[in-house]
PDB file of C-alpha atoms and ligand atoms in Angstrom:
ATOM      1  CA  UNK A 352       0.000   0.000   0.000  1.00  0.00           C
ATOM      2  CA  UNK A 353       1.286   2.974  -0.438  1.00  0.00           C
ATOM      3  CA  UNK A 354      -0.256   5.898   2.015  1.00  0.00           C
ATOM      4  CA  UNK A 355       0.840   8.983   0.134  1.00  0.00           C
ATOM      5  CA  UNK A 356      -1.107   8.729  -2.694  1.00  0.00           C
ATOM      6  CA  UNK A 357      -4.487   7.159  -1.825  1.00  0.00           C
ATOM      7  CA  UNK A 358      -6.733   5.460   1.395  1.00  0.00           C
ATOM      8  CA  UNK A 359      -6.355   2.211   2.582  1.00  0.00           C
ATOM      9  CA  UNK A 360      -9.580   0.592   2.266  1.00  0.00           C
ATOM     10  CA  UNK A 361     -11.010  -2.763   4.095  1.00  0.00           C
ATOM     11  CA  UNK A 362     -14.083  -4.151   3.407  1.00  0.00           C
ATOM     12  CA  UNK A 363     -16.052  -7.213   4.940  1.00  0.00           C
ATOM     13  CA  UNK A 364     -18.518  -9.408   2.237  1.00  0.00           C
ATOM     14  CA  UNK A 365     -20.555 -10.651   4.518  1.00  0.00           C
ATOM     15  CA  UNK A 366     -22.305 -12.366   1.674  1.00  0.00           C
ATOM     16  CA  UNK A 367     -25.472 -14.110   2.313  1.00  0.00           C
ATOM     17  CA  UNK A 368     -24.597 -14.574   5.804  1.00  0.00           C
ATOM     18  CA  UNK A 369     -26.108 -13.310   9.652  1.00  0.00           C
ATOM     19  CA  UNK A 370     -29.787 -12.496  10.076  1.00  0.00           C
ATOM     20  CA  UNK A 371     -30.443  -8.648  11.376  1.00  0.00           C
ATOM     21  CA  UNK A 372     -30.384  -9.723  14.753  1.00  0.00           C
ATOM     22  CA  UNK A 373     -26.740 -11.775  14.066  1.00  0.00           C
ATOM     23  CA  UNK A 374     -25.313  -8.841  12.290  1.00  0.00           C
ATOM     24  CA  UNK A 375     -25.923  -6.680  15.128  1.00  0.00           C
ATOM     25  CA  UNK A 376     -24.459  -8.998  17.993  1.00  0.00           C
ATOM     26  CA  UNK A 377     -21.752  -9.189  15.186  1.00  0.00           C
ATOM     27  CA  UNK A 378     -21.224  -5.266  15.009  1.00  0.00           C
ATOM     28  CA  UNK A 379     -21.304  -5.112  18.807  1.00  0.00           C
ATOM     29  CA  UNK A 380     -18.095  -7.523  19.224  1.00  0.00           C
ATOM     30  CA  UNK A 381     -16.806  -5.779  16.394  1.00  0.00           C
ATOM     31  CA  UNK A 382     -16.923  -1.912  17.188  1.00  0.00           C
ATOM     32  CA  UNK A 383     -14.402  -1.871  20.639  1.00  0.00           C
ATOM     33  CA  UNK A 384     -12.026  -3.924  18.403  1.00  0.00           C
ATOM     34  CA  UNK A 385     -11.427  -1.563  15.750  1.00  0.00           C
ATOM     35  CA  UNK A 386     -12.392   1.986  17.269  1.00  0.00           C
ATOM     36  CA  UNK A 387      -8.443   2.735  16.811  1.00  0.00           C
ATOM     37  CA  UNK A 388      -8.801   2.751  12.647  1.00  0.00           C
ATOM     38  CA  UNK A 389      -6.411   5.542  12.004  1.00  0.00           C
ATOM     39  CA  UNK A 390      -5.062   4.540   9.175  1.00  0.00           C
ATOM     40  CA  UNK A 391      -7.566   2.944   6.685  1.00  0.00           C
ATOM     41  CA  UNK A 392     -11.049   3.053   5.970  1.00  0.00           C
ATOM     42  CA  UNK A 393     -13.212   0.197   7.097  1.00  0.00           C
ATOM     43  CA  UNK A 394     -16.282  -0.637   5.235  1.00  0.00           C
ATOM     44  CA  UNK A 395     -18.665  -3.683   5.719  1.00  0.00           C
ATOM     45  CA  UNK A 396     -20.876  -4.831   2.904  1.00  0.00           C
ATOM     46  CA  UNK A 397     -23.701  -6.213   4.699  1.00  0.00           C
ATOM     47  CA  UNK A 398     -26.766  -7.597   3.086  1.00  0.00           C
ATOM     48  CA  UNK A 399     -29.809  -5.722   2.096  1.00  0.00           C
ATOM     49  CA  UNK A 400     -31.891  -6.664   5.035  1.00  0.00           C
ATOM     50  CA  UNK A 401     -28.965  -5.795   7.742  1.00  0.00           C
ATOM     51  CA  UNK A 402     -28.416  -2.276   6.112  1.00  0.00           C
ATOM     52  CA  UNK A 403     -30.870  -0.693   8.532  1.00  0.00           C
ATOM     53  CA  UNK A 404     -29.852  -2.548  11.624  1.00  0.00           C
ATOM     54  CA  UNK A 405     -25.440  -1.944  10.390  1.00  0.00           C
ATOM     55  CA  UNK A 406     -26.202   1.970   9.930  1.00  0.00           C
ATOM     56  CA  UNK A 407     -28.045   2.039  13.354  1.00  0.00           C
ATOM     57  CA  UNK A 408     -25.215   0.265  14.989  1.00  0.00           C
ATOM     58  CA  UNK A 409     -22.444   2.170  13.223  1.00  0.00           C
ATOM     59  CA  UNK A 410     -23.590   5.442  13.046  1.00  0.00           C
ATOM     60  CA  UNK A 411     -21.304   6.826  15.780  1.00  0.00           C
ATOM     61  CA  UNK A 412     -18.411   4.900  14.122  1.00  0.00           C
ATOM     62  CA  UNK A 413     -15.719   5.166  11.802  1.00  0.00           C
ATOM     63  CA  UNK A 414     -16.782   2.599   9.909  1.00  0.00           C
ATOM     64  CA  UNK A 415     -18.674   2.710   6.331  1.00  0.00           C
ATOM     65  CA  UNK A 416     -21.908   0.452   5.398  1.00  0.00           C
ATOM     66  CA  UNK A 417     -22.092  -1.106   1.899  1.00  0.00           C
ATOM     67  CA  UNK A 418     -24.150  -3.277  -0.134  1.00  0.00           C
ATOM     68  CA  UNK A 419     -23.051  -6.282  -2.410  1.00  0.00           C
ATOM     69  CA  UNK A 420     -24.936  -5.622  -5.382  1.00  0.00           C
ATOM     70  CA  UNK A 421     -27.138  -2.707  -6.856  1.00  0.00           C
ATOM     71  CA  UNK A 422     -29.482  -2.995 -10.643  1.00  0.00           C
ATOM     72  CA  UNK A 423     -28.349  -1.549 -13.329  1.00  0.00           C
ATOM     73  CA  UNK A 424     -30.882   0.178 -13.997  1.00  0.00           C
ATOM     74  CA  UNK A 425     -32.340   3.621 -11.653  1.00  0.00           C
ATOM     75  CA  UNK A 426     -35.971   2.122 -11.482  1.00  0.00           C
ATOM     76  CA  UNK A 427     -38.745   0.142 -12.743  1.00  0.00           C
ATOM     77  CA  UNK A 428     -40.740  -3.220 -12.902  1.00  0.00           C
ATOM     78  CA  UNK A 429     -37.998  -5.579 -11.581  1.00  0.00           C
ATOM     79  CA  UNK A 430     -39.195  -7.216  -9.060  1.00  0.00           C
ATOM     80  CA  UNK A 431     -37.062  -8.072  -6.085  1.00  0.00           C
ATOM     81  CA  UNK A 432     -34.485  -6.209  -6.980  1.00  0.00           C
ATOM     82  CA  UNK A 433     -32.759  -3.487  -5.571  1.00  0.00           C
ATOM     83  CA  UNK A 434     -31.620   0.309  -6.545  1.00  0.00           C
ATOM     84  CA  UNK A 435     -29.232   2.745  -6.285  1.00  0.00           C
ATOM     85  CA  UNK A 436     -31.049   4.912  -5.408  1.00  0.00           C
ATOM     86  CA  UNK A 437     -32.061   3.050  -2.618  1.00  0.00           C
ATOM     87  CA  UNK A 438     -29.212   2.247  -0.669  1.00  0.00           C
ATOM     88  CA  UNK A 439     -28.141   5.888  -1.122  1.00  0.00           C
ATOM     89  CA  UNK A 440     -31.066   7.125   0.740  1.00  0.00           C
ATOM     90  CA  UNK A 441     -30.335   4.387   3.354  1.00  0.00           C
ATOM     91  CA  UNK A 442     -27.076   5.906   3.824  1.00  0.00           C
ATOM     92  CA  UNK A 443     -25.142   3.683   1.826  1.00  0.00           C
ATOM     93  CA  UNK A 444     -22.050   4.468   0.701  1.00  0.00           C
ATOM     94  CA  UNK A 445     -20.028   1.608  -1.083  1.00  0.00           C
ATOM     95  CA  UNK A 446     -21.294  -0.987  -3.156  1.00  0.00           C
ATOM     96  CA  UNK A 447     -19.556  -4.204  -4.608  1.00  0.00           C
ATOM     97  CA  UNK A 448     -19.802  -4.402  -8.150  1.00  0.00           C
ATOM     98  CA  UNK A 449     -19.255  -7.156 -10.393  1.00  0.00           C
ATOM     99  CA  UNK A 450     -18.157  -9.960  -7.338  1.00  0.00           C
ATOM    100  CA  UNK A 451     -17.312 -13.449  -9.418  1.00  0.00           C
ATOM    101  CA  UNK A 452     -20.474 -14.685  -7.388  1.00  0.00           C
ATOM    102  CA  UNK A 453     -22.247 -12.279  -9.605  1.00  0.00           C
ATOM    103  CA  UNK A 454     -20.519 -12.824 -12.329  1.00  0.00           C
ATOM    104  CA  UNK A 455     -20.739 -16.868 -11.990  1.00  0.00           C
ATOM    105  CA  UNK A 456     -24.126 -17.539 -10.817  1.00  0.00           C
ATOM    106  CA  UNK A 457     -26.350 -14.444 -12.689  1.00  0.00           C
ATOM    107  CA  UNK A 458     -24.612 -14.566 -15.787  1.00  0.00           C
ATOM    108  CA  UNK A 459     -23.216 -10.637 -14.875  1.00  0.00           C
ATOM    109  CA  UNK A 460     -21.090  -9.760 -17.931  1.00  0.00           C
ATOM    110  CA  UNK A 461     -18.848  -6.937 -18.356  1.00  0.00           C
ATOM    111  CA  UNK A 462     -21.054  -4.667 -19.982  1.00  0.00           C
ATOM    112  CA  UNK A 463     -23.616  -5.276 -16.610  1.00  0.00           C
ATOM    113  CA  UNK A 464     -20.718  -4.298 -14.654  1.00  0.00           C
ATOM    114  CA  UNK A 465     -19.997  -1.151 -16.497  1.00  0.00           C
ATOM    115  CA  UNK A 466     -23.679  -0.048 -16.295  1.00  0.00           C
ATOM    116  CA  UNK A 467     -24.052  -0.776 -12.391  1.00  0.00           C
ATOM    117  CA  UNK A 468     -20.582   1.404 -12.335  1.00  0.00           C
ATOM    118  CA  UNK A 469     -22.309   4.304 -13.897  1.00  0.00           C
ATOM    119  CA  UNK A 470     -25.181   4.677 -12.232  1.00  0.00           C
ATOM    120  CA  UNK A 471     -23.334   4.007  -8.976  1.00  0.00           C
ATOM    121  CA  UNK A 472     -21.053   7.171  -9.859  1.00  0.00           C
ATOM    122  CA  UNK A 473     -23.913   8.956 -10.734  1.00  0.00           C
ATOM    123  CA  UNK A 474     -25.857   8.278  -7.587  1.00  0.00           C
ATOM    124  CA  UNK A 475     -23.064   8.994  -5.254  1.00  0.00           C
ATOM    125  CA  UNK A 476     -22.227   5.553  -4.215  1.00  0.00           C
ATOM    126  CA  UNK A 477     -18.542   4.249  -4.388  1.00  0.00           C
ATOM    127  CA  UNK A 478     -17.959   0.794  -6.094  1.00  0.00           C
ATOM    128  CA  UNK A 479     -16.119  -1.693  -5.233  1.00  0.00           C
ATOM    129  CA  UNK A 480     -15.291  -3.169  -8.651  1.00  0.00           C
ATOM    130  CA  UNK A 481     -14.281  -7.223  -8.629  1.00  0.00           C
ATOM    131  CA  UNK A 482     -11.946  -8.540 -11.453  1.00  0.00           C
ATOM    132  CA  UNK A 483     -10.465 -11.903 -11.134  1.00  0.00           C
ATOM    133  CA  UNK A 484      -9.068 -14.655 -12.948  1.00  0.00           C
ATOM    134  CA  UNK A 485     -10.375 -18.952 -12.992  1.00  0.00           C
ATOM    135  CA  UNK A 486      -7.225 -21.279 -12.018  1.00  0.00           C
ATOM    136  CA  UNK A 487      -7.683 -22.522 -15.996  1.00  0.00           C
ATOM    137  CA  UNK A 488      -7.240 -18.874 -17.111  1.00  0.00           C
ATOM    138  CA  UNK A 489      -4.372 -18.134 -14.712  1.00  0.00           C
ATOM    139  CA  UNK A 490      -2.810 -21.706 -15.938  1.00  0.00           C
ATOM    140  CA  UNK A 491      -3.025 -20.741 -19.414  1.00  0.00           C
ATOM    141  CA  UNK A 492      -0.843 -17.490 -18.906  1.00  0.00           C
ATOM    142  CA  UNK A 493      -4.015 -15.181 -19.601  1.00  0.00           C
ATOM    143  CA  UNK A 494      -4.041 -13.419 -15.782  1.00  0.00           C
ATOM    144  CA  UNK A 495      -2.915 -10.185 -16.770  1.00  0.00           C
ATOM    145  CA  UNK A 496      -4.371  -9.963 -20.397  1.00  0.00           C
ATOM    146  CA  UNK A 497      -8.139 -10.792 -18.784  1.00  0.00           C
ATOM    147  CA  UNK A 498      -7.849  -8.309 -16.230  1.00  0.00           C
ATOM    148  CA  UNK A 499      -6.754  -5.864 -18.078  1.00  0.00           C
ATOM    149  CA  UNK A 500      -9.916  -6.291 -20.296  1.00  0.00           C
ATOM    150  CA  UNK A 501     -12.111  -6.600 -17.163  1.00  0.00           C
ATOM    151  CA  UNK A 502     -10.871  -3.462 -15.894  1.00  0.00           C
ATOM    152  CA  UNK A 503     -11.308  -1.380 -19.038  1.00  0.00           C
ATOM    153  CA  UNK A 504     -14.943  -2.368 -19.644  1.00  0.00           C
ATOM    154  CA  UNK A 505     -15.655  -1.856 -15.541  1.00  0.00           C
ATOM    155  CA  UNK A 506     -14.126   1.930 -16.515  1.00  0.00           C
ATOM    156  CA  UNK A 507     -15.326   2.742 -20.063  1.00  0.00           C
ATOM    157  CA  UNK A 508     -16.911   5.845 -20.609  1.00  0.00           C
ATOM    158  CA  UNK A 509     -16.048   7.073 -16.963  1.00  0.00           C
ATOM    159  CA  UNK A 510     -14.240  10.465 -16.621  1.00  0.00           C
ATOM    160  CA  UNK A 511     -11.296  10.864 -14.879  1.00  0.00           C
ATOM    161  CA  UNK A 512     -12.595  13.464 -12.331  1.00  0.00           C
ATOM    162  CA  UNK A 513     -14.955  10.085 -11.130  1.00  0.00           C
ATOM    163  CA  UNK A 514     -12.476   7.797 -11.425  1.00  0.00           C
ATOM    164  CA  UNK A 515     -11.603   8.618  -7.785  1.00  0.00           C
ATOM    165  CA  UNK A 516     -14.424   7.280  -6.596  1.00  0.00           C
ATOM    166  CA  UNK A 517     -13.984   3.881  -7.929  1.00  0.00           C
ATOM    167  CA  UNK A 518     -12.179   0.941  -5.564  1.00  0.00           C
ATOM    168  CA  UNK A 519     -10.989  -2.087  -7.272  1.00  0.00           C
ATOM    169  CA  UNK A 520     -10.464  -5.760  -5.769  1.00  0.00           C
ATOM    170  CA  UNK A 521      -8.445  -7.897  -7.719  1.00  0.00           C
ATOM    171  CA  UNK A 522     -10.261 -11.515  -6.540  1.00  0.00           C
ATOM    172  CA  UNK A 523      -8.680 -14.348  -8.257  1.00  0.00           C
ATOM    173  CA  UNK A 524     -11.413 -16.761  -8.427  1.00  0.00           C
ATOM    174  CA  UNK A 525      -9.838 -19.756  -7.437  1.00  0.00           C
ATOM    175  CA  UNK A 526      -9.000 -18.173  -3.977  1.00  0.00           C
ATOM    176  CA  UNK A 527     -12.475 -17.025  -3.380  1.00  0.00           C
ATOM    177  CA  UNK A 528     -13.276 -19.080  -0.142  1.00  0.00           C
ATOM    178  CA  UNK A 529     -10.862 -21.937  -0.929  1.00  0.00           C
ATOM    179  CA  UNK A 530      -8.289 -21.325   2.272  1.00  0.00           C
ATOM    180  CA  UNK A 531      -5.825 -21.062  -1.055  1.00  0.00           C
ATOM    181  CA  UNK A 532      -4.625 -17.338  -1.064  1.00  0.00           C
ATOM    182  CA  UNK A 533      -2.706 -15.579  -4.370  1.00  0.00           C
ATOM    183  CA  UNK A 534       1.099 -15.288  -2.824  1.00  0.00           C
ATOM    184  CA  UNK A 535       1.750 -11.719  -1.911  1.00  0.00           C
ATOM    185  CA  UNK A 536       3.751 -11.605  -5.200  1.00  0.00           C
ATOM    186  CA  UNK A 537       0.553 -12.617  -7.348  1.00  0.00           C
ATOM    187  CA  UNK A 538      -1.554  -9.679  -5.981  1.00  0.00           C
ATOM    188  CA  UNK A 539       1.253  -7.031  -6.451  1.00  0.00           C
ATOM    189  CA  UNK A 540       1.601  -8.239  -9.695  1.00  0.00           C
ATOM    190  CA  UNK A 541      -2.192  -8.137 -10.762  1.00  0.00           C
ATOM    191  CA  UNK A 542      -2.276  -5.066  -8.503  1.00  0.00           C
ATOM    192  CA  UNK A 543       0.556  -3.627 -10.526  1.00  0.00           C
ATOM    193  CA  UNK A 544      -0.897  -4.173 -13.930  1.00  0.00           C
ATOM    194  CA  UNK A 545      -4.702  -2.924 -12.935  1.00  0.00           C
ATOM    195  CA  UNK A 546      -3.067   0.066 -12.007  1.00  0.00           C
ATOM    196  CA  UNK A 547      -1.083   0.554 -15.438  1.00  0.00           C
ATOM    197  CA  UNK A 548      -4.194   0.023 -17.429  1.00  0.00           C
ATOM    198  CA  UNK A 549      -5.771   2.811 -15.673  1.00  0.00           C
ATOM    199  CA  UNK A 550      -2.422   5.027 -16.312  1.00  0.00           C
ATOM    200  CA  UNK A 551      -2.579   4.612 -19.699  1.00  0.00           C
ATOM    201  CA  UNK A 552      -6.203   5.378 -19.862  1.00  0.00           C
ATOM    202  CA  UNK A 553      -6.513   8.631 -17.160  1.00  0.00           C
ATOM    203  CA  UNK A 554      -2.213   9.648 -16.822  1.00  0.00           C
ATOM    204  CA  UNK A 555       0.025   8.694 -13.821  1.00  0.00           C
ATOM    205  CA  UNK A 556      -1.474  11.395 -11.733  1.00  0.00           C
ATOM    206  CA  UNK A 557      -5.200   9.736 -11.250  1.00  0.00           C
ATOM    207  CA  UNK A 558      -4.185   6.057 -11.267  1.00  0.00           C
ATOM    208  CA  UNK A 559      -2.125   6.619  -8.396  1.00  0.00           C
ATOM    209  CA  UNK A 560      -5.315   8.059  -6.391  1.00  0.00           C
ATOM    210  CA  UNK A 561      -6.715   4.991  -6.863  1.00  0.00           C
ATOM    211  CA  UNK A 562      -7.416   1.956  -4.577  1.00  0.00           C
ATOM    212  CA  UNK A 563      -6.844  -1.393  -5.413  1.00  0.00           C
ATOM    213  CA  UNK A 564      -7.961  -4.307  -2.995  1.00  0.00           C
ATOM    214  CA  UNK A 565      -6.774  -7.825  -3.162  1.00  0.00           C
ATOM    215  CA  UNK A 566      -9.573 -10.596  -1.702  1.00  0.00           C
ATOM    216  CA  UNK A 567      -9.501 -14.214  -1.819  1.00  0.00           C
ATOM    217  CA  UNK A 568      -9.045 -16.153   1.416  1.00  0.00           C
ATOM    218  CA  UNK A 569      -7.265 -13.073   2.998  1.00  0.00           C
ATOM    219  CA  UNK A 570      -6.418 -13.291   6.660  1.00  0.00           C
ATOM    220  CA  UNK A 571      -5.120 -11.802  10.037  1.00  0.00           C
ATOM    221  CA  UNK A 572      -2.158 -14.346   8.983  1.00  0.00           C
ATOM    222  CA  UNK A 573      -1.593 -13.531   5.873  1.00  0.00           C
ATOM    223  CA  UNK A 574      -2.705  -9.810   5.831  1.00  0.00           C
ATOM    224  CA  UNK A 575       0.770  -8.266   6.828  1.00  0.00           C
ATOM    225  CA  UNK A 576       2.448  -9.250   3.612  1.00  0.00           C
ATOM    226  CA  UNK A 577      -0.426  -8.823   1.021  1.00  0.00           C
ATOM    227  CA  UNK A 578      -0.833  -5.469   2.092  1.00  0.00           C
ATOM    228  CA  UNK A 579       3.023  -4.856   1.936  1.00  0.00           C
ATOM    229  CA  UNK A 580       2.952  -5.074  -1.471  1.00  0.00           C
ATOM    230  CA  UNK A 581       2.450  -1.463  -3.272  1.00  0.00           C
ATOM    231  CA  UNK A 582      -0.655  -1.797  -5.496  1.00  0.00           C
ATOM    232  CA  UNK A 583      -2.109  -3.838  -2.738  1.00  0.00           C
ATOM    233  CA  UNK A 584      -4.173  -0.824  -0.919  1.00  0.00           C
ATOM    234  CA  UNK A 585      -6.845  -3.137   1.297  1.00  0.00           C
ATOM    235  CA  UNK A 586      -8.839  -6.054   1.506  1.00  0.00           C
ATOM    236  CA  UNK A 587     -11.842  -7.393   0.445  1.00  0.00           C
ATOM    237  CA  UNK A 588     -12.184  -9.856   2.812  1.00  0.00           C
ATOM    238  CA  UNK A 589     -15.472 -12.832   2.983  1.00  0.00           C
ATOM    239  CA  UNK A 590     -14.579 -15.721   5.520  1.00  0.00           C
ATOM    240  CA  UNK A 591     -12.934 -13.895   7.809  1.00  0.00           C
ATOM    241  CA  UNK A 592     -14.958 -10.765   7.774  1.00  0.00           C
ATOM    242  CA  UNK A 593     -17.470 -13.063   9.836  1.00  0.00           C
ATOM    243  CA  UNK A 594     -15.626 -13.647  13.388  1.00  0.00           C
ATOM    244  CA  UNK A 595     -14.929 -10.388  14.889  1.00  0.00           C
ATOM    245  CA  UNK A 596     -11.757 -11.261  16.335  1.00  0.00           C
ATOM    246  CA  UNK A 597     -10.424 -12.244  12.213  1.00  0.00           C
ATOM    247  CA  UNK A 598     -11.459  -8.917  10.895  1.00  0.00           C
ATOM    248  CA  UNK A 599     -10.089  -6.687  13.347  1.00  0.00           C
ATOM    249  CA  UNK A 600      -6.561  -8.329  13.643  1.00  0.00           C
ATOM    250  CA  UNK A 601      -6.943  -7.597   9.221  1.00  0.00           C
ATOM    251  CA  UNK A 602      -7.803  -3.894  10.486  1.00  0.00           C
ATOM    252  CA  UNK A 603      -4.686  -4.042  12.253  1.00  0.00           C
ATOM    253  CA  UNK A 604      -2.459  -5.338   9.670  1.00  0.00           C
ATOM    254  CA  UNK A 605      -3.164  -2.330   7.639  1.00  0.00           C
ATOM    255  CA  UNK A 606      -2.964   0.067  10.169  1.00  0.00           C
ATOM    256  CA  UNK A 607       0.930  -0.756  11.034  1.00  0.00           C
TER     257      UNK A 607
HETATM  258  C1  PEP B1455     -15.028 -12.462  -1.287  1.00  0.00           C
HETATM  259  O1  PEP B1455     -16.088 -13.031  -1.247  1.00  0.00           O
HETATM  260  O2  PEP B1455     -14.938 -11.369  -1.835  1.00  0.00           O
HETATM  261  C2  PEP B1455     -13.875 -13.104  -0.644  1.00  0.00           C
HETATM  262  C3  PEP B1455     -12.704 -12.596  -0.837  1.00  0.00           C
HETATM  263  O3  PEP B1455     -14.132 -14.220   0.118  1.00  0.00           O
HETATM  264  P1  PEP B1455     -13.074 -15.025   1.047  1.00  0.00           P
HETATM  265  O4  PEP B1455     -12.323 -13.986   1.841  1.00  0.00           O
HETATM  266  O5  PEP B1455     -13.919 -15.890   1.904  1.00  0.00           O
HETATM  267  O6  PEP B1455     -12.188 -15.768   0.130  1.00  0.00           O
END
């Protein structure tokens, strides 16, 4: 991570885990642990129905509420579904964007993700943008081409002045709840590479500003050295972001 240039950022994805009345026993272990955040910003994506009961529980806090998905489009007959414009008003702030979950099991394609970036700009939310790689794509050698492609479609037509606002997490997919984490090497690497595609599309200047998250089995073990590496600038963090004890000793990796 590098501190000069832009925020640490770590996020919990709770995922489809802890009922409202979980996520607030979960919040209340949580808050004394990591009252000391000077460093980076701590963010937990909860899900929909826990938004209420995590922006109740956090409001005298340091620490951000954010949702794991949004629709791509502002409103309209889709039922179940979710807007923008909705968790904004909640008091929302981040919102994952494009998580392989997404990607894997509702057939969310680039293009989706680009969309959901848009209107997430434009309604004042900050996403957290997920690009990752299969074991068979990272086997055949294609890693840094893919992401590189991911990354571009997550930012086309987006100006630099928002570009700010976006967070990426590079997630390879293969250490997505596995217990098998990319070596700190791999994530600078991928880290490293997201970060030239955006310099050659916005200029040196606004690519360092931004924030790029590695996620994929990260823990208080292995936290330390991920986030030593310089395009590493957080975590986006699933299994571990669900014992309070796990997340805060992450929270305290980054702020050494
Ligand atoms: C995730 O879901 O974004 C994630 C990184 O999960 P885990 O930490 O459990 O691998």
């Amino acid at each position: 991570m590098n501190r000069r240039y832009r925020k640490t950022i770590i996020a919990g994805n709770w995922k489809m885990n802890k009922t409202p009345s979980e996520a607030r026993q979960l919040i209340d272990e949580l808050k004394p642990l990591i009252s000391k955040a000077k460093w980076c910003e701590v963010v937990l994506c909860v899900p929909y129905v826990d938004i209420p009961v995590a922006l109740r529980a956090l409001k005298d806090s340091r620490i951000a509420v954010g949702a794991q998905n949004m629709h791509h489009e502002e409103s309209g007959a889709y039922t179940g579904d979710v807007s923008a414009s909705m968790l904004k008003d909640l008091g929302v702030k981040y919102v994952i964007i494009g998580h392989s979950e997404r990607r894997a099991y509702y057939h969310e394609t680039d293009t989706l993700v680009n969309q959901k970036v848009h209107l997430a700009l434009k309604t004042g939310l900050r996403p957290i943008v997920c690009v990752g790689e299969t074991l068979e794509q990272r086997d055949q050698g294609v890693t840094l081409d893919l992401i590189t492609v991911q990354v571009k479609a997550a930012l086309s037509g987006v100006s630099a002045e928002k570009l700010r606002q976006i967070v990426f997490a590079y997630e390879p997919i293969w250490a997505i709840g596995t217990g098998r984490t990319a070596t700190s090497e791999q994530a600078g690497e991928v880290g490293a590479s997201i970060r030239t595609t955006i310099r050659k599309m916005y200029g040196a200047r606004a690519a360092r500003s931004v924030t790029i998250q590695y996620g994929g089995s990260m823990n208080a073990a292995n936290a330390h050295d991920l986030l030593a590496q310089l395009d590493v600038d957080g975590g986006l963090i699933g299994g571990a972001s669900l014992k309070a004890a796990d997340f805060a000793a992450i929270v305290q990796a980054a702020n050494q």
